[in-house]
XYZ file of C-alpha atoms in Angstrom:
614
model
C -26.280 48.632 40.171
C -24.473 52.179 40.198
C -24.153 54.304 37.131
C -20.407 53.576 37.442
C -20.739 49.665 37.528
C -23.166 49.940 34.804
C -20.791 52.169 32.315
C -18.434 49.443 33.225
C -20.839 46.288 32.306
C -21.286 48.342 28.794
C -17.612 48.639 28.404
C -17.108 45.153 28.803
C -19.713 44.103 26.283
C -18.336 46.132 23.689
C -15.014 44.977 24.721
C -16.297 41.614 23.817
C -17.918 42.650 20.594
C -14.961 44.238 19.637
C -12.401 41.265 19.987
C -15.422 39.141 18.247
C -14.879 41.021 15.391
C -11.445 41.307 15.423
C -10.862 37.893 15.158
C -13.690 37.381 12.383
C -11.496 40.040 10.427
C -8.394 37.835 10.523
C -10.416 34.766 9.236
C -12.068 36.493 6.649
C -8.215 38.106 5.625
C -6.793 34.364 6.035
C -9.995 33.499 3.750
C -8.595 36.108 1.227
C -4.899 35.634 1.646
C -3.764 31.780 0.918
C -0.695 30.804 1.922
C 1.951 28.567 -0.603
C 1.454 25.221 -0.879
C 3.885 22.783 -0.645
C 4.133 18.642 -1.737
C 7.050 16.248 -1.506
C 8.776 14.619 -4.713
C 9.522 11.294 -3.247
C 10.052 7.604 -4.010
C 6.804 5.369 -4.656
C 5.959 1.778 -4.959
C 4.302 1.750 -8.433
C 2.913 -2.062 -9.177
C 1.404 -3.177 -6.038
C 2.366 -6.995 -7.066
C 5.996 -5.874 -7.560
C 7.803 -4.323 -3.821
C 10.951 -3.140 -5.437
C 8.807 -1.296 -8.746
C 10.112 2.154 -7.433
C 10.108 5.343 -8.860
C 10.719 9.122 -7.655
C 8.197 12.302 -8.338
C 5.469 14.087 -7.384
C 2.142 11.984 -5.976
C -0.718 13.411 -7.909
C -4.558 12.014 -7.212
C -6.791 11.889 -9.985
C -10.636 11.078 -10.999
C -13.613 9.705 -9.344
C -12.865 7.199 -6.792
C -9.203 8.511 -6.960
C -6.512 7.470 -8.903
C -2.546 7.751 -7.818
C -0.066 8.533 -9.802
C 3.880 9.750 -10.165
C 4.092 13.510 -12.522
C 6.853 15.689 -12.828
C 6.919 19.142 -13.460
C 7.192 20.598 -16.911
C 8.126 24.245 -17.382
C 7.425 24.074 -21.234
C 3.921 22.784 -21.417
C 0.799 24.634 -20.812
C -1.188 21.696 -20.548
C -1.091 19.011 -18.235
C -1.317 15.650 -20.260
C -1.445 11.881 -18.453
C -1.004 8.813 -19.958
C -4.191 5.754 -20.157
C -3.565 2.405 -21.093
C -2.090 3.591 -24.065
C 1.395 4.483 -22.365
C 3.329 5.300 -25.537
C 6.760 4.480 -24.583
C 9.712 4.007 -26.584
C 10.452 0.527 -27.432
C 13.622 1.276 -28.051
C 14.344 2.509 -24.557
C 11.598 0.950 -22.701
C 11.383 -3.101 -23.108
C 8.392 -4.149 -22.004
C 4.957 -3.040 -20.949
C 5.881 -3.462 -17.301
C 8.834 -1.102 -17.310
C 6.657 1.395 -19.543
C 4.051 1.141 -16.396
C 6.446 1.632 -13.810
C 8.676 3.998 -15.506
C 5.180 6.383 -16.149
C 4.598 6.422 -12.534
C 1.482 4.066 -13.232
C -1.670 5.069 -15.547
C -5.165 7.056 -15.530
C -7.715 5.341 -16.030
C -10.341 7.597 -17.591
C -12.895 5.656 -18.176
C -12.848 4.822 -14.892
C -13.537 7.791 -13.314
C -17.395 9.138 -13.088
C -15.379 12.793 -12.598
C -13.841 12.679 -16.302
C -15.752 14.944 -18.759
C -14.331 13.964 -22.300
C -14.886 17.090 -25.101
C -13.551 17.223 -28.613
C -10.312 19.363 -28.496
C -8.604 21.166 -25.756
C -10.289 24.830 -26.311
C -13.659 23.196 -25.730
C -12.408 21.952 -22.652
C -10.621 25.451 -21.404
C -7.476 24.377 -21.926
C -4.512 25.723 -23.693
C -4.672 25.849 -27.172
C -0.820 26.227 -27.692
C 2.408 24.710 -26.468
C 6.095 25.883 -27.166
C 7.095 24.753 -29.867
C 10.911 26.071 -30.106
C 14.020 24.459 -30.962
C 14.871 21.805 -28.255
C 11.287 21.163 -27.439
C 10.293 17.375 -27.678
C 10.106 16.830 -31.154
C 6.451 15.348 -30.690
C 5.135 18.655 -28.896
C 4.339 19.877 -32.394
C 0.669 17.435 -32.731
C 0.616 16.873 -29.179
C -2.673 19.268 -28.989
C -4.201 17.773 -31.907
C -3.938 14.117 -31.322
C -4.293 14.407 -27.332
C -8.016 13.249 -26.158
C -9.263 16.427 -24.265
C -11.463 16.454 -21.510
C -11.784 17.808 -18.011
C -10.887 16.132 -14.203
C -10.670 16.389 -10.810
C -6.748 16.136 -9.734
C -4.712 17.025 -6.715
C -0.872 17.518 -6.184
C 0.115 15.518 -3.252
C -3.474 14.215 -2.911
C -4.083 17.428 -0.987
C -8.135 19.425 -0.328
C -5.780 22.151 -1.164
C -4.407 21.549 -4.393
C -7.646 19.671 -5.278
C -8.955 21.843 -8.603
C -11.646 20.627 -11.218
C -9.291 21.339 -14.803
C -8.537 20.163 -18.381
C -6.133 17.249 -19.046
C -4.954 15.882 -22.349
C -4.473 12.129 -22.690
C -1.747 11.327 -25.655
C -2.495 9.407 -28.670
C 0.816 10.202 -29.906
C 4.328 8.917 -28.898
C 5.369 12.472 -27.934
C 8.613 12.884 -25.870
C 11.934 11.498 -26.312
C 11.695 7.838 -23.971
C 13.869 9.460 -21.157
C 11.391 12.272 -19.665
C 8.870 9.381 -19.162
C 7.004 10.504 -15.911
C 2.965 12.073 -16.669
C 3.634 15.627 -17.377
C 2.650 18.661 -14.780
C 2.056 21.629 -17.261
C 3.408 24.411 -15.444
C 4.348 26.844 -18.170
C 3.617 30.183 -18.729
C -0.272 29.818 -19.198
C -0.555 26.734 -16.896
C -4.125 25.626 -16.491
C -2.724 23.923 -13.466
C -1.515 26.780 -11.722
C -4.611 29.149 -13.396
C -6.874 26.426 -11.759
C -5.562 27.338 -8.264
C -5.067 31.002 -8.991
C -8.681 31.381 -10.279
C -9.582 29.399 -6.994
C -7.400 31.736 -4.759
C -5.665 28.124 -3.252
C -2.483 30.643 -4.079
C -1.409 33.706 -3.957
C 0.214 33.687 -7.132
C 1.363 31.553 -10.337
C 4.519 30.781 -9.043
C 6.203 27.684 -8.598
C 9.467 26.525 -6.833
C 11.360 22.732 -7.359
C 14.031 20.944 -5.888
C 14.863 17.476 -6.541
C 16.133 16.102 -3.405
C 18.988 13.541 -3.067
C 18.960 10.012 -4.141
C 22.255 8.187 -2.656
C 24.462 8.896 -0.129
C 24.899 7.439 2.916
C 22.232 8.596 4.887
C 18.685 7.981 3.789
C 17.764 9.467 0.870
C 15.699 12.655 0.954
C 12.529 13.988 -0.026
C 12.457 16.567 -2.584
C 9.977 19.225 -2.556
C 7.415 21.462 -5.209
C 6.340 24.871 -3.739
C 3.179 26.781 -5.246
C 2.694 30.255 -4.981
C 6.050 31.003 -3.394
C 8.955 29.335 -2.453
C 10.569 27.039 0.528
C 13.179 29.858 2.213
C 14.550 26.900 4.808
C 16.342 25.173 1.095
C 17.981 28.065 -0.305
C 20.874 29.266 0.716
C 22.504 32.694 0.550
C 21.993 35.108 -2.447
C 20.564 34.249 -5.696
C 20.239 35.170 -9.283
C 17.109 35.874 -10.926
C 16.807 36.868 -14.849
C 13.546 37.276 -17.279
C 12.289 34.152 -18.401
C 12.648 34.013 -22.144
C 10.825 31.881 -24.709
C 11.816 33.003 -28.119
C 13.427 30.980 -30.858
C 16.464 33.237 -30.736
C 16.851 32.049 -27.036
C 17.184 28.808 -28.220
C 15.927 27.685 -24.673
C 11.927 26.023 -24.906
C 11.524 26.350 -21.252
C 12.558 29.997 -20.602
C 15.347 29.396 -18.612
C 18.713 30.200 -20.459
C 21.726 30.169 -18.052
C 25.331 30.500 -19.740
C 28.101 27.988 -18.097
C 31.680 29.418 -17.925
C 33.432 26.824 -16.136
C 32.855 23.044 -14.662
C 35.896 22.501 -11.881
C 36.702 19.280 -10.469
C 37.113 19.866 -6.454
C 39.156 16.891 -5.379
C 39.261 15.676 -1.887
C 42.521 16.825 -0.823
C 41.446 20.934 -1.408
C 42.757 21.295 -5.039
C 40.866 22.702 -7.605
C 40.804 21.512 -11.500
C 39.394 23.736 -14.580
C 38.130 20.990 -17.455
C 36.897 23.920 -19.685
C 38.666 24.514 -22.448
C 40.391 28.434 -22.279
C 38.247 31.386 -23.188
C 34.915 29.336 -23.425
C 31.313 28.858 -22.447
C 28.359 26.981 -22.981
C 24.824 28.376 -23.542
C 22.422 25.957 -21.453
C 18.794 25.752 -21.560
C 17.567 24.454 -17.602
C 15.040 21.230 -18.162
C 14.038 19.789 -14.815
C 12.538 16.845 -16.074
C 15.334 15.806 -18.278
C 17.070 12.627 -16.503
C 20.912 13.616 -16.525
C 22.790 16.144 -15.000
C 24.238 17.616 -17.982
C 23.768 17.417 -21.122
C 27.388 19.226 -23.216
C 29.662 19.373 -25.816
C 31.666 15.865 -25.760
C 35.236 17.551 -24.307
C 33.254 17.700 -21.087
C 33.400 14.093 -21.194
C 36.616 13.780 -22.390
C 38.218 16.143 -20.065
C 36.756 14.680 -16.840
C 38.039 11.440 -17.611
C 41.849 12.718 -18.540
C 41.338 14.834 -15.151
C 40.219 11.794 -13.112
C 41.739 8.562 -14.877
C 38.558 7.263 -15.213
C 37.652 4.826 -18.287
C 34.392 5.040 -19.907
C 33.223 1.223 -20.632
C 30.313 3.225 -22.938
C 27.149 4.545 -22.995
C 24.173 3.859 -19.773
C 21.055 1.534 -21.308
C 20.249 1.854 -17.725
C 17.716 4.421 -15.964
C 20.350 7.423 -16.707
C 20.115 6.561 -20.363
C 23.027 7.715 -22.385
C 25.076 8.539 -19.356
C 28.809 7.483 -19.233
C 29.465 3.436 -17.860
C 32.468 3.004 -15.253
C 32.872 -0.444 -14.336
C 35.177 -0.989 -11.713
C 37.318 -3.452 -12.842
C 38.951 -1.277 -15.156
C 38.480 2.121 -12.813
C 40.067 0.485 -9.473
C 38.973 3.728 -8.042
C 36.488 5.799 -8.844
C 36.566 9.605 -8.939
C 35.603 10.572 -4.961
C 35.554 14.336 -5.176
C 32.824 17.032 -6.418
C 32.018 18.806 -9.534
C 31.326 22.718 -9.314
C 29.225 24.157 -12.106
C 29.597 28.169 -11.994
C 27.432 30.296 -14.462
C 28.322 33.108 -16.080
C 26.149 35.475 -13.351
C 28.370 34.298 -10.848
C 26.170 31.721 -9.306
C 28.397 28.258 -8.104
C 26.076 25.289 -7.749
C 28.416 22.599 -6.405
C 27.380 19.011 -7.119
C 28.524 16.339 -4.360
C 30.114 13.095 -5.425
C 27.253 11.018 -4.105
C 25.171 12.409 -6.325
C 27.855 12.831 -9.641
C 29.336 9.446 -9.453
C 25.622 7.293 -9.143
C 25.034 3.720 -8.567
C 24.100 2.549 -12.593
C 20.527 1.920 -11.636
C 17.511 0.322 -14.046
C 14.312 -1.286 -14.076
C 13.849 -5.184 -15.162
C 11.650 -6.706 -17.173
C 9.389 -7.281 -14.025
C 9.400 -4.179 -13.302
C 11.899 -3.878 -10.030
C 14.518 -1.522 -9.728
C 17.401 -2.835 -9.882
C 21.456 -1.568 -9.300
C 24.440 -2.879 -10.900
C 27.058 -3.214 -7.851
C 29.773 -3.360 -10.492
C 29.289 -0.289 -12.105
C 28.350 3.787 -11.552
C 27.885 6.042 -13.397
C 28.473 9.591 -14.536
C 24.992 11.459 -16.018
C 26.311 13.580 -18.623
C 26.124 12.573 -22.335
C 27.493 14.323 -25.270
C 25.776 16.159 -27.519
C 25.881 16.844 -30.954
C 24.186 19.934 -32.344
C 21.148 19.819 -29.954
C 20.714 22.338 -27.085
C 22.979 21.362 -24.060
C 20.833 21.287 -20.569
C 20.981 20.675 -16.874
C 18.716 18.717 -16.137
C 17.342 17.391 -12.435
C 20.446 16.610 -11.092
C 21.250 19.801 -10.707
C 18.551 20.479 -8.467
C 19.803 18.387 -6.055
C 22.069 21.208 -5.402
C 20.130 23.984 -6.670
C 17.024 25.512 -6.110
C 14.542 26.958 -9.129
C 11.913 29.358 -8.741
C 9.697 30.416 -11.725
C 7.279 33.366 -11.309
C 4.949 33.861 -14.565
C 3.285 36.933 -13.238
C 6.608 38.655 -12.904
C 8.033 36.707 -15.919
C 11.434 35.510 -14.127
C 12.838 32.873 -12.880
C 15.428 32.936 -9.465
C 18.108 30.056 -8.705
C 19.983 29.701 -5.215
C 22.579 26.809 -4.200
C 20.316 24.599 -2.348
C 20.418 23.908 1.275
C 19.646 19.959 1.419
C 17.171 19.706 4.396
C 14.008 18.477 5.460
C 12.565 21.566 7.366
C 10.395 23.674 5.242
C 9.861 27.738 5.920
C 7.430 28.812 3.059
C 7.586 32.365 1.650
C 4.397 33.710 -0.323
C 5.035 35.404 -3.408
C 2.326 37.886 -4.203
C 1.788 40.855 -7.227
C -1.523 41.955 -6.440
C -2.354 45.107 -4.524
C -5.937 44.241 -2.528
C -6.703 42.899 1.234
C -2.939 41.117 1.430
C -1.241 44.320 0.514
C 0.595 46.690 2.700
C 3.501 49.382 1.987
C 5.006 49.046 -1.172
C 8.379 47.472 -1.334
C 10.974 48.515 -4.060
C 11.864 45.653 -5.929
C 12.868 44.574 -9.886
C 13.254 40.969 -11.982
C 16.214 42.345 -13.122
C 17.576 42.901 -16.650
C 19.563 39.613 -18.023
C 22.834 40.917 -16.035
C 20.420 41.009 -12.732
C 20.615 42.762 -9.585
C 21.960 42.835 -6.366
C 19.940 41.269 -3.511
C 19.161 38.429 -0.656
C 17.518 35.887 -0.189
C 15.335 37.324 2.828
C 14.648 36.772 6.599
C 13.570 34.031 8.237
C 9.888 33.934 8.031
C 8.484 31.725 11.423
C 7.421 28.461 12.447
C 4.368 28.623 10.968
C 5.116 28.842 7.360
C 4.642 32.523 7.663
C 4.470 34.584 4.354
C 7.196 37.444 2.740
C 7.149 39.444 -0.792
C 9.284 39.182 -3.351
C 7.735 41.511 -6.469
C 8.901 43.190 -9.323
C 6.030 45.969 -9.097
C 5.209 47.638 -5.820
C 2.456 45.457 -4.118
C 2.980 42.459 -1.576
C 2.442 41.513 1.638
C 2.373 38.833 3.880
C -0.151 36.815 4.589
C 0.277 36.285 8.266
C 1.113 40.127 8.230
C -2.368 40.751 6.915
C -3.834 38.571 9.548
C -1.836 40.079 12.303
C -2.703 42.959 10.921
C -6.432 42.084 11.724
C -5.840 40.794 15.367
C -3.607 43.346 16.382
C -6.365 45.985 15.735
C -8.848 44.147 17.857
C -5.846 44.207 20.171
C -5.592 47.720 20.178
C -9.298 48.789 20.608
C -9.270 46.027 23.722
C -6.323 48.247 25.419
C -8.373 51.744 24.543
C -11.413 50.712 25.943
C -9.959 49.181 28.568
C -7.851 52.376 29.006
C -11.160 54.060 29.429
C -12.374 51.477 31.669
C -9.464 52.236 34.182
C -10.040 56.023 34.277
C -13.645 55.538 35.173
C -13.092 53.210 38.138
C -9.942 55.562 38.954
C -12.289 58.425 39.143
C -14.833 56.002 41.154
C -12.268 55.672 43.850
C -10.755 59.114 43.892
C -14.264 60.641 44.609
C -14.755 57.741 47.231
C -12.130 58.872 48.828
C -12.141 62.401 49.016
C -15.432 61.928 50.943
C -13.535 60.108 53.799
C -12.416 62.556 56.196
C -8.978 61.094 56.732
C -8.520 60.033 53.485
C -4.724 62.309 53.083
C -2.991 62.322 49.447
C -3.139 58.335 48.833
C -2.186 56.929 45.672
C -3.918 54.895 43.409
C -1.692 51.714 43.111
C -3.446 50.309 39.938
C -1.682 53.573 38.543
C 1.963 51.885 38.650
C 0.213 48.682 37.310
C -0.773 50.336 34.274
C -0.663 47.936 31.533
C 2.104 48.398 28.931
C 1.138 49.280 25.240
C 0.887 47.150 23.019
C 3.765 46.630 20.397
C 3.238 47.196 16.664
C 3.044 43.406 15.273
C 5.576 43.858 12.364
C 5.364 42.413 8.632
C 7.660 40.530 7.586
C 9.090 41.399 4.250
C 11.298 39.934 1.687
C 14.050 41.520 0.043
C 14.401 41.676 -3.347
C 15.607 39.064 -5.089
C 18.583 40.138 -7.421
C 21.986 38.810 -8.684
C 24.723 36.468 -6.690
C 27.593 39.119 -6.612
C 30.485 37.337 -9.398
C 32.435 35.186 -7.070
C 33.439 31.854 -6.915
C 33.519 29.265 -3.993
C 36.834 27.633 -4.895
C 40.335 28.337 -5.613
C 42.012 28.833 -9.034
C 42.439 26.081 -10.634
C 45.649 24.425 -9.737
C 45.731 22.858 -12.827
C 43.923 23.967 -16.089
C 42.799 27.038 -17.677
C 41.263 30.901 -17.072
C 38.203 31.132 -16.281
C 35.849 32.745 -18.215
C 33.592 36.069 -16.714
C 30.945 37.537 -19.000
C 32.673 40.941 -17.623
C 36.079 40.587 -18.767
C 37.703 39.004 -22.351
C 40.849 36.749 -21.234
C 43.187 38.230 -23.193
C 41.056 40.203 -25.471
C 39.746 37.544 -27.210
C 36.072 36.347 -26.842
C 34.981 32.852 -25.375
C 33.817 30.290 -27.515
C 30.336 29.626 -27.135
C 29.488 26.121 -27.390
C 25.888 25.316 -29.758
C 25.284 24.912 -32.516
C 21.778 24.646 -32.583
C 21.456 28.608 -32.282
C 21.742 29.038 -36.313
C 21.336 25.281 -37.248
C 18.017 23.791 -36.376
C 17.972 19.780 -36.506
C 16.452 17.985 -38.753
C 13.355 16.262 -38.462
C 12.903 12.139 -40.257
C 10.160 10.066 -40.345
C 10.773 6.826 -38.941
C 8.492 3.943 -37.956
C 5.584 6.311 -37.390
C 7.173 8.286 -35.407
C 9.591 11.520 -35.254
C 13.102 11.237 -34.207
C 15.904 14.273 -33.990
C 18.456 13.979 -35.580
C 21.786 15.212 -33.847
C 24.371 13.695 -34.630
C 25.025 12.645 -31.325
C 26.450 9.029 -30.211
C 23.099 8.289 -28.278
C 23.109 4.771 -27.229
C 21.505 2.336 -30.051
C 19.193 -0.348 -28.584
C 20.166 -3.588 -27.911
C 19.339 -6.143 -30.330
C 17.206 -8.353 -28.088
C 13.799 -6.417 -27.388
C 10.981 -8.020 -25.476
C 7.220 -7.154 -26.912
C 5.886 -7.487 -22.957
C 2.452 -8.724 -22.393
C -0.278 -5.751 -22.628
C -1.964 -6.526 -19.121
C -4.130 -2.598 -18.985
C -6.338 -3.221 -21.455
């Protein structure tokens, strides 16, 4: 072999070598840089005996063989508590035993499980030792630590390896929540031992999480919603969006965090015209609830406005599976209000609600547990309030899209784009393997800021930033990162490689005697340079410039901007529950708030249901 074939054999080996470890790089950065994970909130059979027993959430698999079951997210609680054979719901909402099954998504069965390590409280246990506790909060939060059985087990979101985590759970001894929010609760609150779990186990980049309900009716097929953790799903957002500290004081008076103000609700009718039904020079302070089953909860005028704007009679209050919504039946509403309801907050954010999803089927489950619709009647899901916090609850996130980031302490909203595709973006804080140039960036003060929503991020589920501290990077970008500089020392060497065997031939022919000026052709063939492999980045997330997406209302009032007075005088801010805390009475052994509010009584015939868990 000549000395020249035998440079070119070592070349090649190290060539080799080289791309080896180049490629062992980007595994061990995908290793260190996890990607968001993402789970459907979908429709479930619940009773296997009963087809119809349906109910919508988010699959969760539990225990030792595993156990499925429906949760919903809770932005309040730190702890993540499910319910035994010991299901706690409210017989005056919830008839029977079977309902209370279905309507809970189905039950854990602890002792059932040989992963389920039971320990006196919840700090033994590593889990939170404190829940909010503000004004608004279920009334039952207050002992829910104390009475809950504590222990530790094996769950995973979506039944997913990747969301599997080993964590503490509380089971509740106590009749807790208020008989509407009746799925097991997700804790995913500001110290989450759900999303610590993952964090701690790097299945995410970060503690974020990101929720949209889905749609229900309609008439295509109902879709899937979707929970997002550690970033956020890009492909349902549209547009800009607004993104403001979360806040979890008492003065707030907003237990999950999330205070929005709304400064008008307009009717959009079919024909193009617009309709105002807030009254002039007003507002009202919301707290946002995802689990909470309505769309709205408000002052009663919102109620009694809609109806004088649409002709619509209320026959009452829903008994149904939108408890203590409003009752059309159409027999005395010939027909039923066909356009949409835009809800614009006071940071200029419009989240427009579609009729299929404003005017709903009335919907419940019977006493066998199937669910069942009322043909004759629909229904409206707002209720009025008395003195209580008003709330949106998960209806609007069938047009909306929430994402909460405890590690930045904000949380971001954006009209949602109803779809099934799915383009994840990573949300990362942390300056280590992931990290790359520094990206300006800021939560925002409660006004917010200026910003997008961010470039498309790939097929792939590909990775951007969104930070309020310099820092992020994505994680693809980090592995391409790694694979383009194998890529680059394979065209140097290689580079090398060519000059050697161009020198080869040059002296092999200057030793010919008619060898002239020839030109090496491989010269012209000379491989291009590889291109930089570019991050991706997301811009900063900031505030939906003040605008609305419909006309002025053709008939009503102003409409109310936190920038502006109409007329010099202030708006009229709607809650009373800022300076007047409700009471608390004992009743039955159990707590119930009192409001003043017309909630729905039950009816006087109540079944006792046949225990079948024990």
């Amino acid at each position: 072999m000549s000395s020249g074939s035998h440079v070119v054999g070592k070349a090649m080996v190290f060539m080799t070598t080289s791309l080896v470890l180049a490629l062992g790089a980007a595994n061990v950065l995908a290793a260190d840089c996890p990607l968001p994970l993402s789970f459907p909130i979908t429709t479930k059979q619940i009773d296997p005996e009963v087809p119809d027993s349906f109910m919508r959430g988010i699959a969760m698999k539990v225990g030792t063989p595993e156990q499925t079951i429906l949760v919903n997210a809770w932005p309040d609680l730190n702890n993540t508590y499910l319910y035994d054979q010991q299901m706690l719901c409210d017989p005056s909402i919830i008839w029977n035993d079977e309902i209370c099954f279905v309507r809970r998504g189905g039950i854990y069965h602890y002792e059932k499980s040989k992963s389920f390590t039971k320990f006196n409280d919840f700090a033994s246990a590593g889990g939170a030792t404190n829940e909010i506790t503000t004004t608004g909060t279920e009334l039952g939060v207050k002992k829910l630590i104390q009475s809950s059985l504590a222990g530790v087990e094996t769950l995973s979101v979506g039944g997913s390896d990747s969301s599997s985590v080993t964590m503490p759970i509380g089971i509740p001894r106590l009749r807790w929540d208020g008989g509407y929010t009746i799925l097991h609760a997700l804790g995913l609150g500001s110290n989450s031992t759900y999303l610590n779990a993952l964090g701690q186990s790097k299945k995410i980049p970060s503690r974020v999480w990101s929720y949209f309900w889905g749609r229900q009716w309609g008439s295509g097929a109902p879709l899937d919603g979707s929970i997002v953790f550690g970033g956020y799903d890009q492909e349902k957002t549209i547009g800009k969006n607004y993104t403001q500290p979360l806040d979890y004081s008492e003065s707030t008076g907003c237990w999950t965090g999330m205070k929005v103000t709304v400064s008008d609700l307009v009717l959009n009718y079919r024909n193009g015209d617009d309709e105002s039904i807030m009254p002039r020079n007003s507002a009202i302070p919301v707290c946002i609830v995802p689990q909470r089953h309505l769309l709205l909860e408000a002052p009663g005028f919102v109620i009694d406005n809609f109806e004088k704007a649409t002709g619509m009679v209320s026959k009452g209050d829903s008994f149904g599976f939108y408890w203590g919504g409003q009752v059309y039946n159409n027999t005395a509403n010939p027909s039923y209000y066909d356009g949409d309801l835009t809800i614009a907050l006071s940071n200029g954010l419009s989240i427009r609600i579609p009729n299929s999803q404003l005017i709903v089927p009335s919907e419940e489950i019977a006493r066998n547990g199937s669910f069942i619709t009322e043909p004759n009647r629909m229904e409206l899901p707002i209720n009025r309030l008395g003195t209580q916090p008003a709330t949106l609850g998960r209806f609007f996130f069938t047009s909306a899209y929430l994402m909460v980031d405890h590690e930045a302490e904000t949380f971001t909203l954006w009209q949602a784009n109803p779809t099934a595709k799915s383009s994840l973006v990573a949300i990362s804080h942390v300056k280590d393997s992931c990290a790359s140039e520094p990206t300006d960036g800021g939560a925002g003060d409660a006004e917010g800021e200026a910003g997008s929503g961010g470039n498309e991020s790939g097929n792939n589920g590909t990775a951007g930033s969104v930070t309020s501290e310099p820092a992020a990077e994505t994680n693809v970008a980090a592995i391409a990162g790694g694979v383009a500089g194998g890529v680059g020392a394979l065209v140097l060497i290689g580079t090398v490689v060519f000059f050697i065997m161009r020198r080869r031939r040059r002296a092999n022919n200057a030793q010919s005697e008619n060898s002239g000026d020839m030109t090496d052709g491989s010269a012209r063939g000379f491989p291009p340079p590889v291109g930089e492999l570019e991050s991706q980045y997301q811009p900063n997330i900031g505030e939906l410039p003040a605008s609305a997406n419909y006309k002025h209302p053709a008939v009503g009032v102003q409409q109310y901007h936190h920038h502006a007075s109409q007329g010099g005088q202030q708006p009229h801010y709607y809650g009373e529950y800022y300076n007047n805390k409700p009471a608390e009475v004992q009743g039955q052994g159990w707590i119930y708030e009192l409001d003043n509010s017309s909630r729905p009584v039950a009816p006087a015939e109540l079944s006792g249901g046949t225990p079948r868990f024990t």
